[in-house]
Tab-separated table of C-alpha atoms in Angstrom:
chain	number	residue	atom	x	y	z
A	1	MET	CA	2.129	-13.951	9.643
A	2	PRO	CA	-0.495	-11.525	8.383
A	3	THR	CA	0.302	-10.151	5.030
A	4	ASP	CA	-1.322	-7.735	2.507
A	5	THR	CA	-3.989	-9.019	0.105
A	6	PRO	CA	-4.683	-6.375	-2.458
A	7	THR	CA	-6.981	-5.993	-5.147
A	8	ARG	CA	-5.065	-6.723	-8.493
A	9	ASP	CA	-1.266	-5.969	-8.743
A	10	ASN	CA	-0.662	-6.017	-5.083
A	11	PRO	CA	-0.352	-9.677	-4.173
A	12	PRO	CA	1.934	-10.864	-1.406
A	13	PRO	CA	5.427	-10.163	-2.496
A	14	ARG	CA	5.547	-11.516	-6.040
A	15	ALA	CA	6.686	-14.797	-7.137
A	16	GLU	CA	9.529	-13.111	-8.985
A	17	HIS	CA	11.197	-12.715	-5.640
A	18	ALA	CA	11.239	-16.458	-5.536
A	19	GLN	CA	14.207	-16.630	-8.069
A	20	PRO	CA	17.252	-18.488	-6.656
A	21	ALA	CA	19.441	-16.198	-4.930
A	22	PRO	CA	22.457	-15.090	-7.099
A	23	ALA	CA	25.918	-15.470	-6.015
A	24	SER	CA	26.669	-11.823	-5.978
A	25	PRO	CA	24.918	-9.643	-3.320
A	26	ALA	CA	22.468	-6.970	-4.367
A	27	GLY	CA	24.629	-4.004	-3.305
A	28	PRO	CA	24.626	-0.414	-4.215
A	29	ASP	CA	26.649	-1.076	-7.328
A	30	GLN	CA	23.983	-3.506	-8.588
A	31	ARG	CA	21.267	-1.050	-8.010
A	32	ALA	CA	23.214	1.770	-9.689
A	33	ALA	CA	23.735	-0.316	-12.709
A	34	LEU	CA	19.976	-1.227	-12.938
A	35	LEU	CA	19.015	2.374	-12.721
A	36	LYS	CA	20.975	2.987	-15.936
A	37	ASP	CA	19.242	0.357	-17.667
A	38	ARG	CA	16.577	1.883	-20.011
A	39	ASN	CA	14.361	-1.214	-20.105
A	40	PHE	CA	14.326	-1.539	-16.251
A	41	ARG	CA	13.399	2.119	-15.852
A	42	TRP	CA	10.539	1.764	-18.245
A	43	LEU	CA	9.206	-1.506	-16.606
A	44	THR	CA	9.675	-0.239	-12.961
A	45	GLY	CA	8.301	3.293	-13.613
A	46	GLY	CA	5.145	1.782	-15.274
A	47	ALA	CA	4.770	-0.783	-12.411
A	48	PHE	CA	5.107	1.984	-9.864
A	49	LEU	CA	2.332	3.982	-11.394
A	50	SER	CA	0.138	0.979	-11.809
A	51	MET	CA	0.602	-0.124	-8.154
A	52	LEU	CA	-0.094	3.379	-6.955
A	53	GLY	CA	-3.270	3.497	-8.971
A	54	ASP	CA	-4.270	0.187	-7.449
A	55	GLN	CA	-4.130	1.821	-3.934
A	56	PHE	CA	-6.755	4.322	-4.957
A	57	THR	CA	-9.153	1.536	-6.042
A	58	LEU	CA	-8.161	-0.452	-2.844
A	59	ILE	CA	-9.495	2.544	-0.881
A	60	ALA	CA	-12.377	3.813	-3.137
A	61	LEU	CA	-14.076	0.410	-3.832
A	62	PRO	CA	-14.854	-0.485	-0.230
A	63	TRP	CA	-15.732	3.160	0.497
A	64	LEU	CA	-18.124	3.146	-2.492
A	65	VAL	CA	-19.919	-0.132	-1.452
A	66	LEU	CA	-20.383	1.020	2.120
A	67	GLN	CA	-21.728	4.495	1.052
A	68	MET	CA	-24.107	2.750	-1.416
A	69	THR	CA	-25.395	0.031	0.927
A	70	GLY	CA	-23.907	0.357	4.310
A	71	ASP	CA	-24.110	-3.479	4.319
A	72	THR	CA	-20.897	-5.291	5.343
A	73	LEU	CA	-22.208	-8.617	3.791
A	74	VAL	CA	-22.264	-6.760	0.331
A	75	LEU	CA	-18.802	-5.423	0.932
A	76	GLY	CA	-17.607	-8.983	1.600
A	77	THR	CA	-19.315	-10.193	-1.457
A	78	VAL	CA	-17.665	-7.541	-3.745
A	79	LEU	CA	-14.218	-8.323	-2.297
A	80	ALA	CA	-14.896	-12.075	-2.955
A	81	LEU	CA	-15.939	-11.469	-6.555
A	82	ILE	CA	-12.412	-9.892	-7.175
A	83	SER	CA	-10.418	-12.270	-5.125
A	84	VAL	CA	-12.051	-15.737	-5.742
A	85	PRO	CA	-11.685	-15.723	-9.565
A	86	ARG	CA	-8.214	-14.322	-9.166
A	87	ALA	CA	-7.349	-17.406	-7.015
A	88	LEU	CA	-9.081	-19.903	-9.156
A	89	PHE	CA	-7.721	-18.908	-12.460
A	90	ILE	CA	-4.136	-17.857	-11.503
A	91	LEU	CA	-2.816	-21.178	-12.382
A	92	ILE	CA	-4.362	-21.176	-15.766
A	93	GLY	CA	-3.040	-17.627	-16.190
A	94	GLY	CA	0.363	-18.876	-15.435
A	95	ALA	CA	0.104	-21.675	-18.090
A	96	LEU	CA	-0.996	-19.011	-20.726
A	97	VAL	CA	2.072	-16.924	-19.708
A	98	ASP	CA	4.361	-19.795	-20.127
A	99	ARG	CA	2.907	-20.364	-23.593
A	100	HIS	CA	2.999	-16.885	-24.792
A	101	SER	CA	4.891	-13.780	-24.178
A	102	PRO	CA	4.539	-12.363	-20.616
A	103	LYS	CA	4.749	-8.891	-21.990
A	104	GLN	CA	1.765	-9.642	-24.442
A	105	VAL	CA	-0.335	-11.023	-21.783
A	106	LEU	CA	0.418	-8.203	-19.411
A	107	MET	CA	-0.304	-5.676	-22.039
A	108	ILE	CA	-3.814	-7.200	-22.873
A	109	THR	CA	-4.714	-7.258	-19.169
A	110	LYS	CA	-3.743	-3.594	-18.774
A	111	TYR	CA	-6.030	-2.647	-21.582
A	112	ILE	CA	-8.814	-4.742	-19.981
A	113	ASN	CA	-8.391	-3.164	-16.614
A	114	LEU	CA	-8.191	0.384	-18.210
A	115	VAL	CA	-11.778	-0.242	-19.724
A	116	LEU	CA	-13.261	-1.674	-16.676
A	117	LEU	CA	-11.985	1.086	-14.394
A	118	ALA	CA	-12.974	3.664	-16.871
A	119	VAL	CA	-16.407	2.459	-17.116
A	120	LEU	CA	-16.613	2.171	-13.264
A	121	ALA	CA	-15.436	5.835	-12.926
A	122	ALA	CA	-17.819	7.112	-15.625
A	123	LEU	CA	-20.892	5.362	-13.917
A	124	VAL	CA	-19.907	6.703	-10.506
A	125	LEU	CA	-19.512	10.250	-11.858
A	126	ALA	CA	-22.651	10.039	-13.828
A	127	GLY	CA	-24.571	8.832	-10.876
A	128	SER	CA	-25.985	5.862	-12.662
A	129	LEU	CA	-24.139	3.047	-10.832
A	130	THR	CA	-26.070	0.135	-9.517
A	131	LEU	CA	-25.160	-2.672	-7.397
A	132	TRP	CA	-25.231	-5.297	-10.074
A	133	MET	CA	-22.963	-3.288	-12.079
A	134	VAL	CA	-20.452	-3.173	-9.149
A	135	TYR	CA	-20.725	-6.918	-8.908
A	136	ALA	CA	-20.099	-7.329	-12.736
A	137	LEU	CA	-17.138	-4.957	-12.826
A	138	SER	CA	-15.583	-6.532	-9.637
A	139	LEU	CA	-15.825	-9.958	-11.233
A	140	GLY	CA	-14.203	-8.604	-14.519
A	141	ILE	CA	-11.351	-7.026	-12.488
A	142	GLY	CA	-10.870	-10.190	-10.499
A	143	LEU	CA	-10.624	-12.309	-13.753
A	144	ALA	CA	-8.213	-9.930	-15.488
A	145	THR	CA	-5.956	-9.973	-12.340
A	146	ALA	CA	-5.676	-13.780	-12.500
A	147	PHE	CA	-3.683	-13.334	-15.714
A	148	SER	CA	-1.889	-10.067	-14.959
A	149	ILE	CA	-0.246	-11.322	-11.797
A	150	PRO	CA	1.544	-14.305	-13.381
A	151	ALA	CA	2.380	-12.089	-16.480
A	152	GLY	CA	4.000	-9.430	-14.143
A	153	VAL	CA	5.736	-12.138	-12.151
A	154	ALA	CA	7.356	-13.500	-15.402
A	155	MET	CA	8.435	-10.219	-16.849
A	156	MET	CA	11.413	-9.314	-14.608
A	157	PRO	CA	13.740	-12.286	-15.689
A	158	HIS	CA	13.078	-11.316	-19.337
A	159	VAL	CA	14.295	-7.748	-18.677
A	160	VAL	CA	17.348	-7.995	-16.530
A	161	ALA	CA	20.290	-10.283	-16.327
A	162	ARG	CA	20.082	-13.237	-13.856
A	163	HIS	CA	22.666	-11.870	-11.530
A	164	GLN	CA	20.716	-8.640	-11.377
A	165	LEU	CA	17.418	-10.273	-10.219
A	166	GLN	CA	18.001	-9.817	-6.522
A	167	ALA	CA	18.687	-6.151	-6.709
A	168	ALA	CA	15.874	-5.729	-9.200
A	169	ASN	CA	13.340	-7.379	-7.013
A	170	GLY	CA	14.630	-5.300	-3.996
A	171	VAL	CA	13.841	-2.164	-5.890
A	172	ASN	CA	10.418	-3.287	-6.862
A	173	LEU	CA	9.420	-4.527	-3.439
A	174	GLY	CA	10.618	-1.208	-1.927
A	175	LEU	CA	8.521	0.769	-4.542
A	176	ARG	CA	5.485	-1.472	-3.817
A	177	GLN	CA	5.655	-0.652	-0.217
A	178	LEU	CA	6.086	2.988	-1.100
A	179	THR	CA	2.814	2.997	-2.886
A	180	MET	CA	1.075	1.240	-0.052
A	181	PHE	CA	2.139	4.132	2.104
A	182	LEU	CA	1.418	7.074	-0.423
A	183	GLY	CA	-1.599	5.533	-2.345
A	184	PRO	CA	-4.004	5.231	0.552
A	185	LEU	CA	-3.134	8.779	1.965
A	186	LEU	CA	-3.720	10.370	-1.469
A	187	ALA	CA	-6.956	8.461	-2.140
A	188	GLY	CA	-8.381	9.286	1.256
A	189	VAL	CA	-7.608	12.937	0.852
A	190	LEU	CA	-8.960	12.961	-2.681
A	191	ILE	CA	-12.311	11.425	-1.552
A	192	ALA	CA	-12.565	13.569	1.461
A	193	LEU	CA	-11.802	16.793	-0.414
A	194	PHE	CA	-14.557	16.180	-3.131
A	195	GLY	CA	-17.029	14.533	-0.712
A	196	ASP	CA	-18.375	11.178	-0.854
A	197	ALA	CA	-21.456	10.595	1.176
A	198	THR	CA	-23.735	13.593	0.481
A	199	ALA	CA	-24.880	12.507	-2.934
A	200	VAL	CA	-25.299	8.738	-2.304
A	201	HIS	CA	-28.733	7.332	-1.839
A	202	ALA	CA	-30.658	4.186	-2.375
A	203	SER	CA	-33.584	3.862	-4.785
A	204	GLY	CA	-36.993	2.552	-3.637
A	205	SER	CA	-36.487	-0.442	-5.634
A	206	GLY	CA	-33.519	-1.455	-3.427
A	207	GLU	CA	-30.893	-0.717	-5.973
A	208	ALA	CA	-28.158	1.415	-4.651
A	209	ARG	CA	-26.861	4.486	-6.687
A	210	ALA	CA	-24.083	6.623	-5.972
A	211	ASN	CA	-22.774	9.968	-7.451
A	212	ALA	CA	-19.574	10.431	-5.455
A	213	THR	CA	-17.115	12.830	-7.211
A	214	GLY	CA	-14.125	11.795	-5.127
A	215	ILE	CA	-14.661	8.132	-5.578
A	216	GLY	CA	-15.212	8.516	-9.243
A	217	LEU	CA	-11.954	10.468	-9.538
A	218	ALA	CA	-10.110	7.713	-7.682
A	219	PHE	CA	-11.294	5.102	-10.193
A	220	ALA	CA	-10.469	7.410	-13.009
A	221	LEU	CA	-6.846	7.908	-11.725
A	222	ASP	CA	-6.421	4.098	-11.470
A	223	ALA	CA	-7.694	3.807	-15.144
A	224	LEU	CA	-5.154	6.492	-16.190
A	225	SER	CA	-2.409	4.576	-14.430
A	226	PHE	CA	-3.159	1.565	-16.549
A	227	ALA	CA	-3.138	3.589	-19.735
A	228	VAL	CA	0.355	5.184	-18.794
A	229	SER	CA	1.861	1.909	-17.577
A	230	ALA	CA	0.635	0.172	-20.799
A	231	TRP	CA	2.521	2.847	-22.800
A	232	THR	CA	5.709	2.376	-20.627
A	233	LEU	CA	5.351	-1.395	-21.085
A	234	ALA	CA	5.425	-0.903	-24.827
A	235	GLN	CA	8.777	0.791	-24.453
A	236	VAL	CA	10.421	-2.305	-22.839
A	237	ARG	CA	12.493	-4.509	-24.852
A	238	THR	CA	12.870	-7.998	-23.362
A	239	LEU	CA	15.842	-10.174	-23.530
A	240	GLY	CA	16.138	-12.476	-26.475
A	241	GLY	CA	14.051	-10.539	-28.976
A	242	GLY	CA	10.963	-9.300	-27.049
A	243	GLY	CA	10.109	-12.346	-25.037
A	244	ALA	CA	8.316	-14.151	-27.673
A	245	PRO	CA	8.138	-17.901	-27.088
A	246	SER	CA	10.755	-19.948	-29.012
A	247	ALA	CA	9.570	-22.079	-31.923
A	248	ALA	CA	11.590	-24.919	-30.338
A	249	ALA	CA	9.540	-24.691	-27.218
A	250	PRO	CA	6.088	-25.801	-27.888
A	251	ALA	CA	3.219	-25.123	-25.465
A	252	ALA	CA	2.809	-27.719	-22.776
A	253	PRO	CA	-0.563	-29.668	-22.904
A	254	PRO	CA	-2.984	-28.886	-19.998
A	255	GLN	CA	-2.347	-32.265	-18.402
A	256	ALA	CA	1.333	-31.494	-17.989
A	257	VAL	CA	0.355	-28.270	-16.155
A	258	LEU	CA	-1.951	-30.025	-13.815
A	259	ALA	CA	0.616	-32.804	-13.206
A	260	SER	CA	3.187	-30.134	-12.421
A	261	VAL	CA	0.954	-28.510	-9.991
A	262	ALA	CA	0.249	-31.856	-8.267
A	263	GLN	CA	3.985	-32.737	-8.229
A	264	GLY	CA	4.645	-29.564	-6.291
A	265	LEU	CA	1.763	-30.114	-3.804
A	266	VAL	CA	3.160	-33.589	-3.075
A	267	HIS	CA	6.594	-32.277	-2.448
A	268	PHE	CA	5.285	-29.428	-0.241
A	269	TRP	CA	3.205	-31.761	1.825
A	270	ARG	CA	5.972	-34.333	2.489
A	271	ASP	CA	8.219	-31.475	3.829
A	272	THR	CA	7.139	-31.383	7.436
A	273	GLU	CA	8.222	-27.801	8.198
A	274	LEU	CA	7.010	-26.405	4.891
A	275	ARG	CA	3.618	-28.097	5.292
A	276	THR	CA	3.391	-26.757	8.833
A	277	CYS	CA	4.061	-23.259	7.828
A	278	PHE	CA	1.590	-23.330	4.914
A	279	LEU	CA	-1.113	-24.715	6.978
A	280	TYR	CA	-0.500	-22.117	9.657
A	281	TRP	CA	-0.535	-19.209	7.128
A	282	SER	CA	-3.813	-20.764	5.744
A	283	ALA	CA	-5.457	-20.615	9.166
A	284	ILE	CA	-4.382	-16.958	9.408
A	285	ALA	CA	-5.844	-16.227	6.089
A	286	LEU	CA	-9.104	-17.874	6.896
A	287	PHE	CA	-9.616	-16.495	10.467
A	288	ILE	CA	-7.680	-13.031	10.437
A	289	MET	CA	-7.574	-11.563	6.861
A	290	GLY	CA	-11.337	-10.986	6.493
A	291	PRO	CA	-11.664	-8.944	9.521
A	292	ILE	CA	-8.680	-6.849	8.589
A	293	HIS	CA	-10.162	-6.017	5.083
A	294	ILE	CA	-13.656	-5.513	6.250
A	295	ALA	CA	-13.651	-4.186	9.717
A	296	ILE	CA	-11.137	-1.345	9.206
A	297	PRO	CA	-13.165	0.481	6.443
A	298	VAL	CA	-16.334	-0.029	8.346
A	299	LEU	CA	-14.680	1.478	11.428
A	300	ALA	CA	-13.528	4.533	9.532
A	301	SER	CA	-17.055	5.020	7.895
A	302	SER	CA	-18.945	4.644	11.149
A	303	ALA	CA	-16.855	5.868	13.999
A	304	PRO	CA	-17.374	9.595	14.914
A	305	GLY	CA	-14.502	11.866	13.854
A	306	LEU	CA	-13.172	9.485	11.208
A	307	GLY	CA	-13.921	9.216	7.466
A	308	ALA	CA	-12.392	8.528	4.195
A	309	ALA	CA	-9.207	10.591	4.993
A	310	ALA	CA	-8.836	8.599	8.223
A	311	PHE	CA	-9.267	5.336	6.340
A	312	GLY	CA	-6.413	6.376	4.037
A	313	ILE	CA	-4.177	7.433	6.891
A	314	ILE	CA	-4.656	4.242	8.691
A	315	VAL	CA	-4.085	2.049	5.631
A	316	GLY	CA	-1.065	4.272	4.581
A	317	ALA	CA	0.392	3.993	8.164
A	318	HIS	CA	0.316	0.063	7.828
A	319	GLY	CA	2.132	0.409	4.478
A	320	ALA	CA	4.685	2.785	6.047
A	321	GLY	CA	5.239	0.353	8.839
A	322	THR	CA	5.731	-2.505	6.478
A	323	LEU	CA	8.328	-0.607	4.446
A	324	LEU	CA	10.158	0.456	7.688
A	325	GLY	CA	10.073	-3.244	8.874
A	326	MET	CA	11.680	-4.307	5.630
A	327	VAL	CA	14.419	-1.647	6.047
A	328	VAL	CA	15.041	-2.954	9.518
A	329	SER	CA	15.214	-6.531	8.262
A	330	GLY	CA	17.779	-5.468	5.741
A	331	MET	CA	19.886	-3.806	8.573
A	332	VAL	CA	19.513	-6.633	11.035
A	333	PRO	CA	18.621	-9.747	8.999
A	334	ARG	CA	19.583	-12.199	11.774
A	335	LEU	CA	17.428	-10.523	14.474
A	336	ARG	CA	15.611	-13.626	15.981
A	337	ILE	CA	13.848	-14.728	19.157
A	338	GLY	CA	15.500	-18.172	19.254
A	339	SER	CA	14.645	-19.754	15.907
A	340	LEU	CA	12.947	-18.197	12.843
A	341	GLY	CA	9.685	-20.115	13.658
A	342	MET	CA	9.641	-18.774	17.132
A	343	THR	CA	10.135	-15.227	15.887
A	344	ILE	CA	7.252	-15.733	13.546
A	345	LEU	CA	4.968	-16.867	16.295
A	346	ALA	CA	5.987	-14.206	18.712
A	347	PHE	CA	5.529	-11.454	16.237
A	348	ASP	CA	2.100	-12.786	15.233
A	349	ALA	CA	1.095	-12.982	18.927
A	350	VAL	CA	2.118	-9.277	19.274
A	351	ILE	CA	0.278	-8.336	16.193
A	352	GLY	CA	-2.858	-10.022	17.415
A	353	ALA	CA	-2.523	-8.112	20.711
A	354	LEU	CA	-2.116	-4.839	18.951
A	355	PHE	CA	-5.112	-5.591	16.685
A	356	MET	CA	-7.431	-6.150	19.647
A	357	PRO	CA	-7.913	-2.500	20.656
A	358	MET	CA	-8.640	-1.229	17.092
A	359	GLY	CA	-12.359	-1.073	17.830
A	360	LEU	CA	-11.839	1.196	20.667
A	361	ILE	CA	-9.984	4.047	18.811
A	362	THR	CA	-11.430	7.488	18.969
A	363	ALA	CA	-8.742	9.399	16.981
A	364	VAL	CA	-7.078	8.752	13.722
A	365	TRP	CA	-3.579	8.931	15.370
A	366	GLN	CA	-4.441	5.927	17.540
A	367	GLY	CA	-5.508	3.730	14.626
A	368	ALA	CA	-2.437	4.870	12.685
A	369	ALA	CA	-0.106	4.092	15.425
A	370	LEU	CA	-1.422	0.639	16.057
A	371	MET	CA	-1.338	-0.146	12.189
A	372	LEU	CA	2.133	1.301	11.959
A	373	ALA	CA	3.344	-1.084	14.698
A	374	ILE	CA	1.500	-3.986	13.014
A	375	GLY	CA	3.136	-3.208	9.577
A	376	LEU	CA	6.504	-2.872	11.121
A	377	LEU	CA	6.434	-6.495	12.555
A	378	GLY	CA	4.791	-7.915	9.444
A	379	GLY	CA	7.193	-6.208	7.027
A	380	PHE	CA	10.273	-7.561	8.942
A	381	MET	CA	8.889	-11.134	8.752
A	382	GLN	CA	7.859	-10.898	5.174
A	383	VAL	CA	11.512	-10.570	4.148
A	384	SER	CA	12.582	-13.314	6.343
A	385	VAL	CA	9.747	-15.804	5.287
A	386	PHE	CA	10.452	-15.272	1.638
A	387	THR	CA	14.098	-15.735	2.018
A	388	TRP	CA	13.655	-18.877	3.914
A	389	ILE	CA	11.329	-20.313	1.206
A	390	GLN	CA	13.850	-19.365	-1.475
A	391	GLN	CA	16.473	-21.357	0.546
A	392	ARG	CA	14.335	-24.424	1.398
A	393	VAL	CA	12.417	-25.132	-1.851
A	394	PRO	CA	14.481	-26.733	-4.839
A	395	PRO	CA	14.811	-24.183	-7.641
A	396	MET	CA	12.629	-26.074	-9.990
A	397	LEU	CA	9.689	-25.891	-7.535
A	398	LEU	CA	10.157	-22.249	-6.425
A	399	GLY	CA	7.492	-20.936	-8.778
A	400	ARG	CA	4.826	-23.364	-7.597
A	401	ALA	CA	5.898	-22.808	-4.035
A	402	MET	CA	5.155	-19.026	-4.383
A	403	SER	CA	2.009	-19.629	-6.438
A	404	LEU	CA	0.736	-21.818	-3.536
A	405	PHE	CA	1.476	-19.051	-1.077
A	406	MET	CA	-0.383	-16.449	-3.177
A	407	PHE	CA	-3.260	-18.924	-3.463
A	408	ILE	CA	-3.496	-19.295	0.175
A	409	PHE	CA	-4.075	-15.580	0.789
A	410	MET	CA	-5.947	-14.920	-2.514
A	411	GLY	CA	-8.290	-18.041	-1.930
A	412	LEU	CA	-8.999	-18.117	1.585
A	413	ALA	CA	-9.102	-14.390	2.474
A	414	PRO	CA	-12.196	-13.754	0.375
A	415	ILE	CA	-14.037	-16.486	2.173
A	416	SER	CA	-12.945	-14.965	5.389
A	417	ALA	CA	-14.099	-11.609	4.058
A	418	ALA	CA	-17.583	-12.853	3.237
A	419	VAL	CA	-17.934	-14.668	6.606
A	420	THR	CA	-16.824	-11.482	8.427
A	421	GLY	CA	-19.597	-9.558	6.525
A	422	TRP	CA	-22.080	-12.064	7.700
A	423	LEU	CA	-20.778	-12.002	11.319
A	424	MET	CA	-20.991	-8.295	11.535
A	425	LYS	CA	-24.767	-8.608	11.331
A	426	SER	CA	-24.610	-9.811	14.907
A	427	VAL	CA	-21.385	-8.608	16.639
A	428	THR	CA	-20.099	-5.160	17.228
A	429	LEU	CA	-16.853	-3.866	15.760
A	430	THR	CA	-15.209	-3.916	19.057
A	431	GLN	CA	-16.174	-7.562	19.571
A	432	LEU	CA	-14.903	-8.414	16.063
A	433	PHE	CA	-11.550	-6.706	16.494
A	434	VAL	CA	-10.982	-8.481	19.955
A	435	ALA	CA	-11.991	-11.688	18.523
A	436	SER	CA	-9.795	-11.443	15.409
A	437	GLY	CA	-6.809	-10.327	17.375
A	438	GLY	CA	-7.382	-12.896	20.087
A	439	THR	CA	-7.760	-15.699	17.393
A	440	LEU	CA	-4.281	-14.688	15.990
A	441	VAL	CA	-2.834	-14.950	19.622
A	442	VAL	CA	-4.404	-18.405	20.205
A	443	LEU	CA	-3.281	-19.640	16.767
A	444	ALA	CA	0.359	-18.628	17.516
A	445	ALA	CA	0.142	-20.321	20.850
A	446	LEU	CA	-1.280	-23.572	19.487
A	447	ALA	CA	1.339	-23.660	16.747
A	448	LEU	CA	4.068	-23.194	19.367
A	449	VAL	CA	2.708	-26.088	21.455
A	450	LEU	CA	1.361	-28.442	18.986
A	451	THR	CA	3.352	-28.201	15.763
A	452	PRO	CA	6.960	-28.246	14.704
A	453	MET	CA	6.773	-24.414	13.812
A	454	ARG	CA	9.095	-23.473	16.670
A	455	ARG	CA	11.857	-25.657	15.249
A	456	VAL	CA	11.896	-23.917	11.833
A	457	THR	CA	15.228	-22.302	11.281
A	458	ASP	CA	16.816	-20.051	8.680
A	459	ALA	CA	19.173	-22.753	7.595
A	460	ALA	CA	18.367	-24.732	4.372
A	461	PRO	CA	18.014	-28.512	4.869
A	462	VAL	CA	21.085	-30.591	4.385
A	463	ALA	CA	19.598	-32.874	1.841
A	464	ARG	CA	16.681	-32.563	-0.521
């Protein structure tokens, strides 16, 4: 089931969604009560601005690299410099959050990202950016994200009551998808309006330089979103006196953290259906996610009649489809083609088939229509998959289960992106899209025939 792998604060639906489902449903009354909660409004408003700003960087960064170098391998390297450190250090970030206040860690990461994005924006606008600077700033962003993600995940239970978590997470997930729809559209229009290619050139020494006003403004707006969200976070008062760790709860030693991770991995491996799903999603992350995140910006930058605005529209259409899919899932949560596993495989096969003709599009509406349909199917299954994980995994292992899921897409996807950049030296865009979509179809078919995936049901196991 392909899912989104963002730059910083846009991981797969956050681990806070893995809280045990409360007894009371997340109905309109719960949401209305949340919206009257001052702390929830401050936290959610700041998160919305931050996630919206992230979408500007999600569009501007690959566009910047392509305009500077035109090299897909460099693009894959930049994305890997963000994603690999994030994946490698996210468990350490989680341990630090457990030992300190989630609010404190999140605040520090916001200030760090504010500085990094402001420097990047200033260098672009001044026309003095070089490739090594892009590498260094990308690495810094990736490291900061390794700590901001677990801190953001841990904040919600410190702000709302336990029985309100389901409703609170539902609001956040909806806002997240809304930013994935609006952000790319706004960023694409911004870059297109202010121009992005006319002032970009490479120096004789091989160092790429860029002076792209639209791209620089996109980074500046993301930096501003961090500044504003840091201010809103400062207004939040956490439950139990600001979220400071209790003196009676000393920090766990590093060995305990590693042992806890190992315990979770052993449990997940012994659960046949859970192991099968995680291995299947790992294969998708390795073979599919790279082409999705590399080939689409390359397509928009190289195909006649497309451009930055088209890139934003196509990515925005995927976000809109994902949001629509989640809405449909809420309306008909038990819509299945046989079992849950059969539905996942069927939807993935259709997604693969829809992805195959992407390299042949000649108009923006064609790419937007394909990505809207892909997002619709993926969004529907995201809700079902995370609900299934919540029901299947014991409460004391839920955090580690969701961390493992995040690690799969954050750790393997950048490897896939780097390999894709290398492959595009010898294959055409059309061939890459066909091969990527066809691989997803084949993976779904093999999982159907060779694995217990088709027997995965919504029901929780009888005994744990």
